[in-house]
Coordinates of C-alpha atoms in Angstrom, one line a residue:
Chain A
X7 CA 115.9 123.5 88.2
X8 CA 117.3 122.2 91.7
X9 CA 114.3 123.2 93.6
X10 CA 110.6 122.6 93.7
X11 CA 108.1 126.0 93.6
X12 CA 105.0 125.4 95.2
X13 CA 102.5 128.0 94.9
X14 CA 100.1 128.8 97.6
X15 CA 97.1 128.1 95.2
X16 CA 94.6 127.7 97.9
X17 CA 94.0 130.9 99.9
X18 CA 92.9 129.0 103.1
X19 CA 96.5 127.2 103.7
X20 CA 98.1 128.9 106.3
X21 CA 101.6 130.6 105.8
X22 CA 103.3 129.0 108.4
X23 CA 106.6 129.1 107.0
X24 CA 109.2 131.8 106.8
X25 CA 108.4 134.2 103.8
X26 CA 110.6 133.6 100.9
X27 CA 111.1 135.7 97.8
X28 CA 109.9 133.0 95.0
X29 CA 107.0 130.9 96.9
X30 CA 107.3 128.1 98.9
X31 CA 110.7 125.7 98.2
X32 CA 111.1 122.0 99.1
X33 CA 114.3 120.1 99.5
X34 CA 115.1 117.6 96.6
X35 CA 116.8 114.3 96.9
X36 CA 119.4 113.3 94.6
X37 CA 118.6 109.9 92.9
X38 CA 121.2 107.2 93.7
X39 CA 123.3 105.5 90.8
X40 CA 121.4 102.9 89.5
X41 CA 124.2 100.4 90.5
X42 CA 124.1 101.3 94.2
X43 CA 121.3 99.3 95.4
X44 CA 120.5 95.8 94.0
X45 CA 118.2 95.3 91.6
X46 CA 114.5 93.9 92.5
X47 CA 115.2 90.9 90.4
X48 CA 118.3 89.1 91.3
X49 CA 117.8 85.4 90.1
X50 CA 120.9 84.1 92.3
X51 CA 118.8 84.9 95.4
X52 CA 115.9 82.6 94.8
X53 CA 113.1 84.6 97.1
X54 CA 113.6 87.7 94.2
X55 CA 112.1 85.3 91.4
X56 CA 108.3 85.5 92.6
X57 CA 108.2 89.0 94.7
X58 CA 109.9 91.3 92.8
X59 CA 107.6 93.6 90.4
X60 CA 108.1 92.6 86.8
X61 CA 106.5 96.2 85.5
X62 CA 109.3 99.0 85.4
X63 CA 108.8 101.3 88.2
X64 CA 107.0 104.7 87.9
X65 CA 109.0 108.0 89.0
X66 CA 107.2 109.3 91.8
X67 CA 108.1 113.2 91.8
X68 CA 109.5 114.4 95.2
X69 CA 106.4 116.5 96.8
X70 CA 105.4 117.1 100.5
X71 CA 104.7 113.8 101.2
X72 CA 108.2 112.4 99.9
X73 CA 110.5 115.0 101.3
X74 CA 109.0 114.9 105.0
X75 CA 109.1 111.9 107.1
X76 CA 108.5 110.4 110.6
X77 CA 111.0 112.1 113.1
X78 CA 110.6 109.2 115.3
X79 CA 112.9 108.8 118.5
X80 CA 111.9 110.8 121.7
X81 CA 111.3 108.0 124.0
X82 CA 111.4 104.9 121.8
X83 CA 114.7 103.5 122.6
X84 CA 114.7 102.3 126.4
X85 CA 117.9 102.8 128.4
X86 CA 119.6 99.7 127.7
X87 CA 118.2 99.3 124.0
X88 CA 121.6 100.1 122.7
X89 CA 123.8 97.6 124.8
X90 CA 122.6 93.9 123.5
X91 CA 124.8 92.4 126.4
X92 CA 122.8 93.4 129.4
X93 CA 119.3 92.8 128.4
X94 CA 119.1 89.7 130.2
X95 CA 119.9 88.8 134.1
X96 CA 123.2 87.3 132.5
X97 CA 125.9 87.9 129.7
X98 CA 125.3 86.4 126.4
X99 CA 127.9 84.0 125.1
X100 CA 130.4 85.1 122.3
X101 CA 132.9 87.9 121.3
X102 CA 131.8 91.1 122.8
X103 CA 132.1 93.8 120.1
X104 CA 131.3 97.3 119.9
X105 CA 129.5 98.7 116.7
X106 CA 129.9 102.5 116.2
X107 CA 129.7 105.4 113.4
X108 CA 127.8 108.0 111.9
X109 CA 124.5 108.1 109.9
X110 CA 125.4 110.8 107.3
X111 CA 123.6 112.4 104.0
X112 CA 125.3 112.2 100.8
X113 CA 126.6 115.7 101.3
X114 CA 128.4 114.5 104.4
X115 CA 126.0 116.2 106.7
X116 CA 125.3 114.4 110.0
X117 CA 121.9 113.0 110.4
X118 CA 121.0 114.0 114.0
X119 CA 118.3 112.5 116.5
X120 CA 117.6 109.8 114.1
X121 CA 116.3 106.3 114.9
X122 CA 118.7 103.6 114.3
X123 CA 117.2 100.0 114.9
X124 CA 119.2 96.8 114.2
X125 CA 118.6 92.9 114.9
X126 CA 121.0 89.6 114.7
X127 CA 121.7 86.5 115.3
X128 CA 123.5 85.4 118.6
X129 CA 127.1 83.9 118.4
X130 CA 125.8 80.5 117.2
X131 CA 124.2 82.2 114.2
X132 CA 120.8 81.5 115.3
X133 CA 118.1 84.5 115.7
X134 CA 115.8 84.3 118.4
X135 CA 112.7 83.6 116.2
X136 CA 110.2 81.2 116.0
X137 CA 110.9 80.5 112.3
X138 CA 114.6 79.8 113.1
X139 CA 115.4 76.2 113.9
X140 CA 118.3 75.1 112.4
X141 CA 120.2 73.2 115.1
X142 CA 122.6 75.9 116.6
X143 CA 121.5 77.0 120.1
X144 CA 119.8 79.8 121.6
X145 CA 121.5 82.2 124.0
X146 CA 119.1 82.6 127.2
X147 CA 120.8 85.9 127.5
X148 CA 120.6 87.3 124.1
X149 CA 117.7 88.7 122.3
X150 CA 119.4 90.4 119.4
X151 CA 117.7 93.1 119.2
X152 CA 118.8 97.1 119.7
X153 CA 117.8 100.9 119.0
X154 CA 119.1 104.1 119.6
X155 CA 119.2 107.4 118.3
X156 CA 122.1 109.5 117.0
X157 CA 123.4 112.2 118.7
X158 CA 123.6 116.0 117.2
X159 CA 126.6 114.9 115.2
X160 CA 125.0 111.9 113.7
X161 CA 127.1 109.4 115.9
X162 CA 125.6 106.2 117.2
X163 CA 126.9 103.2 119.1
X164 CA 126.1 99.7 120.2
X165 CA 127.4 96.8 122.3
X166 CA 126.9 93.6 120.9
X167 CA 127.9 90.3 120.4
X168 CA 130.0 89.1 117.2
X169 CA 127.1 87.1 115.3
X170 CA 127.7 84.1 113.7
X171 CA 127.3 82.8 110.0
X172 CA 124.2 80.4 109.6
X173 CA 123.1 78.4 106.6
X174 CA 119.9 78.9 104.4
X175 CA 118.7 77.0 101.8
X176 CA 119.1 79.2 98.7
X177 CA 121.8 77.0 96.9
X178 CA 123.6 73.8 97.8
X179 CA 125.7 74.7 101.2
X180 CA 124.7 78.2 101.2
X181 CA 126.0 80.1 104.1
X182 CA 125.1 84.0 105.4
X183 CA 128.2 85.6 106.0
X184 CA 128.0 87.4 109.6
X185 CA 125.8 90.7 109.4
X186 CA 123.8 92.9 111.5
X187 CA 120.8 94.5 110.1
X188 CA 120.0 97.9 109.9
X189 CA 117.1 100.4 109.6
X190 CA 117.3 103.8 109.2
X191 CA 114.8 106.9 108.7
X192 CA 116.7 109.7 108.1
X193 CA 114.7 112.9 107.5
X194 CA 112.6 112.2 104.7
X195 CA 110.3 109.2 103.2
X196 CA 113.4 109.3 100.3
X197 CA 115.9 108.4 102.7
X198 CA 114.4 105.2 104.7
X199 CA 116.8 102.2 104.3
X200 CA 117.0 99.2 105.5
X201 CA 120.6 97.5 105.2
X202 CA 123.1 94.9 106.5
X203 CA 126.6 95.3 108.0
X204 CA 129.1 92.8 107.1
X205 CA 132.4 92.2 109.0
X206 CA 136.0 92.8 107.3
X207 CA 137.5 89.9 105.3
X208 CA 134.7 87.4 105.6
X209 CA 135.5 84.2 103.7
X210 CA 131.8 83.8 102.8
X211 CA 131.3 86.8 100.6
X212 CA 132.1 85.3 97.4
X213 CA 128.8 82.6 97.7
X214 CA 126.6 85.0 99.0
X215 CA 123.8 86.5 96.5
X216 CA 122.5 89.1 99.1
X217 CA 125.8 90.8 99.3
X218 CA 126.6 90.2 95.7
X219 CA 123.3 91.4 94.5
X220 CA 125.1 95.1 95.0
X221 CA 126.7 95.3 91.5
X222 CA 129.1 98.3 92.0
X223 CA 132.0 97.1 93.9
X224 CA 132.7 100.1 95.5
X225 CA 128.8 100.1 96.7
X226 CA 129.3 96.8 98.0
X227 CA 132.3 97.8 100.1
X228 CA 130.3 100.3 101.9
X229 CA 128.5 97.6 103.3
X230 CA 131.7 96.3 105.3
X231 CA 132.4 97.7 108.6
X232 CA 136.0 98.4 109.5
X233 CA 137.9 97.4 112.5
X234 CA 138.7 100.0 114.8
X235 CA 141.3 99.3 117.5
X236 CA 140.8 103.0 118.4
X237 CA 137.7 101.7 120.0
X238 CA 138.4 98.8 120.9
X239 CA 138.5 98.4 124.8
X240 CA 141.6 96.8 126.9
X241 CA 140.3 93.4 128.3
X242 CA 136.7 94.2 127.0
X243 CA 135.5 94.4 123.6
X244 CA 136.6 94.7 119.7
X245 CA 135.4 97.9 117.8
X246 CA 134.0 98.0 114.5
X247 CA 133.0 101.6 112.6
X248 CA 129.9 101.4 110.2
X249 CA 129.3 104.6 108.9
X250 CA 125.7 104.9 106.8
X251 CA 125.3 107.0 104.2
X252 CA 121.3 108.1 103.1
X253 CA 120.7 110.1 100.0
X254 CA 121.8 113.7 99.9
X255 CA 119.8 116.7 98.5
X256 CA 120.5 118.7 95.5
X257 CA 121.7 122.5 96.6
X258 CA 119.2 124.9 96.5
X259 CA 119.5 128.9 96.5
X260 CA 118.5 129.1 99.8
X261 CA 120.4 126.4 101.4
X262 CA 124.3 126.6 101.9
X263 CA 125.5 125.4 98.8
X264 CA 128.9 125.2 99.5
X265 CA 128.5 121.5 100.6
X266 CA 128.1 120.5 96.9
X267 CA 130.9 120.6 94.5
Chain B
X20 CA 110.5 121.6 86.6
X21 CA 109.9 118.9 84.3
X22 CA 109.7 116.4 86.7
X23 CA 106.1 117.7 87.6
X24 CA 104.9 117.0 83.7
X25 CA 107.0 114.1 82.8
X26 CA 106.5 111.1 84.8
X27 CA 108.0 108.7 82.8
X28 CA 110.0 106.5 84.8
X29 CA 113.3 107.5 83.6
X30 CA 116.1 109.5 85.2
X31 CA 117.7 112.1 83.3
X32 CA 119.3 110.5 80.7
X33 CA 116.8 108.2 79.7
X34 CA 117.6 105.2 81.6
X35 CA 114.7 103.0 82.7
X36 CA 114.5 102.8 86.5
X37 CA 115.7 99.2 87.4
X38 CA 117.7 98.3 84.3
X39 CA 121.4 97.0 85.0
X40 CA 122.7 100.2 82.3
X41 CA 125.8 102.1 83.1
X42 CA 125.8 104.2 86.1
X43 CA 125.4 107.3 84.4
X44 CA 121.5 108.2 85.1
X45 CA 122.1 110.9 88.0
X46 CA 125.2 112.6 86.0
X47 CA 123.2 114.7 84.2
X48 CA 120.8 116.1 87.1
X49 CA 123.1 117.2 89.7
X50 CA 126.7 117.3 91.0
X51 CA 128.3 113.9 91.9
X52 CA 127.5 113.2 95.5
X53 CA 130.6 113.6 97.8
X54 CA 129.5 110.6 99.4
X55 CA 127.9 107.5 97.8
X56 CA 124.9 105.9 99.8
X57 CA 124.9 102.7 101.7
X58 CA 123.4 100.2 99.3
X59 CA 119.9 98.5 100.5
X60 CA 119.6 94.9 101.4
X61 CA 116.7 92.9 102.1
X62 CA 115.2 92.7 105.5
X63 CA 115.3 88.8 105.5
X64 CA 113.0 86.1 107.2
X65 CA 113.4 87.5 110.8
X66 CA 112.8 91.5 110.9
X67 CA 110.0 90.6 113.3
X68 CA 112.7 90.3 116.2
X69 CA 113.9 93.9 115.1
X70 CA 111.1 96.3 113.9
X71 CA 107.8 95.4 115.4
X72 CA 106.5 98.0 118.0
X73 CA 103.6 96.9 119.9
X74 CA 102.1 100.5 118.6
X75 CA 103.1 99.9 115.2
X76 CA 99.8 99.9 113.2
X77 CA 98.4 102.7 115.4
X78 CA 99.2 105.9 113.2
X79 CA 96.7 107.1 116.0
X80 CA 95.6 105.9 119.2
X81 CA 92.8 103.7 120.0
X82 CA 89.6 105.3 120.4
X83 CA 90.5 108.8 117.7
X84 CA 87.2 110.0 116.5
X85 CA 87.0 109.3 113.0
X86 CA 89.7 106.7 112.7
X87 CA 89.3 103.4 110.5
X88 CA 91.3 100.4 109.9
X89 CA 93.2 99.9 106.4
X90 CA 93.6 96.1 105.9
X91 CA 95.0 94.0 103.0
X92 CA 97.0 91.2 102.3
X93 CA 100.2 90.9 100.3
X94 CA 100.4 88.7 97.5
X95 CA 103.3 87.4 95.5
X96 CA 103.7 86.5 91.8
X97 CA 102.1 82.7 92.5
X98 CA 99.2 84.4 93.9
X99 CA 100.4 82.9 97.4
X100 CA 100.1 85.4 100.4
X101 CA 103.2 86.7 101.7
X102 CA 103.5 86.0 105.5
X103 CA 106.7 87.8 106.3
X104 CA 106.4 91.3 104.7
X105 CA 106.4 94.6 106.4
X106 CA 104.0 97.6 105.3
X107 CA 104.9 101.0 106.8
X108 CA 102.9 104.2 106.0
X109 CA 103.7 108.1 106.0
X110 CA 100.8 110.7 105.6
X111 CA 99.9 114.0 106.2
X112 CA 97.6 114.9 109.2
X113 CA 93.6 115.5 108.2
X114 CA 94.6 119.2 107.8
X115 CA 96.9 118.4 105.0
X116 CA 99.9 119.2 107.1
X117 CA 103.1 117.4 108.2
X118 CA 104.7 118.0 111.7
X119 CA 108.1 118.2 109.7
X120 CA 110.6 121.3 109.3
X121 CA 110.6 120.6 105.6
X122 CA 107.1 121.4 105.1
X123 CA 107.5 124.9 103.8
X124 CA 104.1 126.0 105.3
X125 CA 105.9 125.4 108.5
X126 CA 105.9 122.5 110.8
X127 CA 102.8 122.3 112.4
X128 CA 101.7 119.9 115.2
X129 CA 98.8 117.8 114.4
X130 CA 95.6 119.1 115.9
X131 CA 94.6 115.1 116.8
X132 CA 96.4 114.3 119.8
X133 CA 98.7 111.5 119.3
X134 CA 98.7 111.6 115.3
X135 CA 102.1 110.1 114.3
X136 CA 101.8 110.1 110.5
X137 CA 103.7 106.8 110.6
X138 CA 102.2 103.5 110.9
X139 CA 103.9 99.7 110.6
X140 CA 102.4 96.2 110.3
X141 CA 104.1 93.2 109.7
X142 CA 101.9 90.6 107.8
X143 CA 100.3 87.4 109.3
X144 CA 100.4 83.8 108.5
X145 CA 97.5 84.7 105.9
X146 CA 99.8 87.9 104.7
X147 CA 97.4 90.2 106.5
X148 CA 98.6 93.9 107.4
X149 CA 96.3 96.2 109.2
X150 CA 96.8 100.1 110.3
X151 CA 94.8 102.0 112.2
X152 CA 94.5 105.8 110.9
X153 CA 92.5 109.2 109.9
X154 CA 92.1 110.6 106.3
X155 CA 94.7 112.8 105.4
X156 CA 94.1 116.1 103.8
X157 CA 94.6 117.0 100.3
X158 CA 98.3 118.8 99.5
X159 CA 98.9 121.7 97.4
X160 CA 101.4 120.9 94.8
X161 CA 103.5 122.9 92.1
X162 CA 101.7 125.0 89.6
X163 CA 98.5 125.1 91.5
X164 CA 97.3 121.5 91.3
X165 CA 95.9 119.8 94.2
X166 CA 97.4 116.3 95.0
X167 CA 94.5 113.9 96.2
X168 CA 94.4 112.5 99.8
X169 CA 97.0 109.6 99.9
X170 CA 99.2 107.5 101.9
X171 CA 102.8 106.4 100.8
X172 CA 103.5 103.1 101.5
X173 CA 107.0 101.3 101.9
X174 CA 107.1 97.0 101.5
X175 CA 109.8 95.2 102.9
X176 CA 109.9 91.5 103.2
X177 CA 112.5 88.3 102.2
X178 CA 113.1 88.4 98.5
X179 CA 112.9 92.2 98.7
X180 CA 116.6 93.6 98.1
X181 CA 115.1 97.0 98.5
X182 CA 111.9 98.6 99.8
X183 CA 109.0 98.9 97.3
X184 CA 107.2 102.1 97.7
X185 CA 103.7 102.5 96.4
X186 CA 100.5 105.1 97.1
X187 CA 97.0 104.4 98.6
X188 CA 94.1 106.6 97.4
X189 CA 90.8 107.0 98.8
X190 CA 87.8 105.6 96.9
X191 CA 85.6 108.2 98.3
X192 CA 87.7 111.0 96.3
X193 CA 86.9 110.3 92.8
X194 CA 87.2 114.1 91.4
X195 CA 90.0 114.6 93.6
X196 CA 91.9 111.4 92.2
X197 CA 91.1 112.4 88.8
X198 CA 92.7 115.7 89.2
X199 CA 95.8 114.0 91.1
X200 CA 99.2 114.7 89.0
X201 CA 100.5 111.4 90.0
X202 CA 97.6 109.2 89.3
X203 CA 97.6 111.0 86.1
X204 CA 100.6 109.8 85.4
X205 CA 99.9 106.2 85.5
X206 CA 98.9 104.0 82.6
X207 CA 95.0 104.1 83.3
X208 CA 94.6 100.6 83.5
X209 CA 96.9 99.8 86.1
X210 CA 95.6 102.9 88.3
X211 CA 92.9 101.1 90.1
X212 CA 95.7 98.9 91.9
X213 CA 96.5 102.4 93.8
X214 CA 92.8 102.9 95.0
X215 CA 91.6 101.2 98.2
X216 CA 88.3 99.5 98.3
X217 CA 85.7 100.3 101.0
X218 CA 85.4 97.8 103.8
X219 CA 83.1 97.6 106.8
X220 CA 85.3 99.3 109.2
X221 CA 87.8 101.3 106.9
X222 CA 89.3 100.1 103.6
X223 CA 90.8 97.3 101.8
X224 CA 94.4 97.9 99.9
X225 CA 95.7 94.4 98.7
X226 CA 99.5 94.6 97.5
X227 CA 100.5 92.3 94.4
X228 CA 103.9 92.4 94.1
X229 CA 104.1 90.6 90.9
X230 CA 101.5 89.0 88.4
X231 CA 98.4 90.3 86.4
X232 CA 97.4 92.4 89.1
X233 CA 100.7 93.7 89.9
X234 CA 100.6 96.9 92.1
X235 CA 102.1 100.0 90.8
X236 CA 105.4 100.6 92.4
X237 CA 107.5 104.1 92.3
X238 CA 111.1 104.9 92.3
X239 CA 111.2 107.9 94.7

């Protein structure tokens, strides 16, 4: 029940994988608790009203296309892509910060060599984007885009600038709490995740519908980074730790099941 | 094994996907995960600075024999185009294989040079995206059935707090589509939303987030 058995029904399919006693086996990824992720429709966030599907989602069984995924990486990040403070001739304005952590699956296993993409506004809260025109200054020395690969133990590390909060028009006097956008692939289509990292103690959380669209308070806490003094560099930069957890696999008879309770 | 025959949009205890019911849905299916997943958040309106690659729409390089374009528009519930969405695609190679360790037939490098399997395109001011690719092969499924050639799509946008997942099937695969176990579980009146239409240089596949022509979206 925890595995999918795929019979080689077509004789011309090459038998490339290791021989297994009961046929071909696919991993299966656990479904997240329904309150872990935001609902598609969340009226407090006005843009969901015309974009959230009205029909119930159909369940897509996890087959070959779902348990595989793009293993991008080698060659994609450039040497300075992880350091957003060194991508221009001069240094950007603002508080220099180090954001680091691990990419894990729900079984606590690190996800190695996986692409992590981030984007953010500058210290004044403005994105270098043609549609962001609120009256805060652009910084000629800050693009706000980073990418890196996790190492063999799932670690990643960025150097950047503390992003500013910024106003939007969702509700009266609406401000987004400071955040950094994260995009992750993991190892399978099932694990694809785009999220936002927030900072501890932000006074704007109470009025932000994006943050509060996550209804499980414990899950919401997982969006907030932790100040990490052990990574803070003297006379240089403040450290923040942010681990990301992608969906874990169910145990199978062919895997080391001792990772699961 | 019930997953192969029971495709109703519910999890173990019968909770409808996307409801706000109590969080017991996965408890009956699996051991409690040792770590809770990081929640999804919207890509917001400025995804373009972070997620666009120059070669994003190119599942295969220019000049690849047999390559074609999948093009379409993304629409919201008012019928307006969505000019700030991102469409990603993932698919098998023309031999129906994945260059991935969890393909139990063995990871296989694609016979087509530069085949990436993955495509990514933002929508433009008219809500249009485009992906250049090759037709994937059919895939073996459980219990001897065969999945018709298909692409998996993820859609991200401002106003989407989590990605949407859908599938694209091919209009010239009528017999294979009729036997496809995923399509077969979809309400027949809505199946057509998952089948692309022929276009002069490939296929057209529009995505309706909401409304009378709403595309079928999946929980995966």
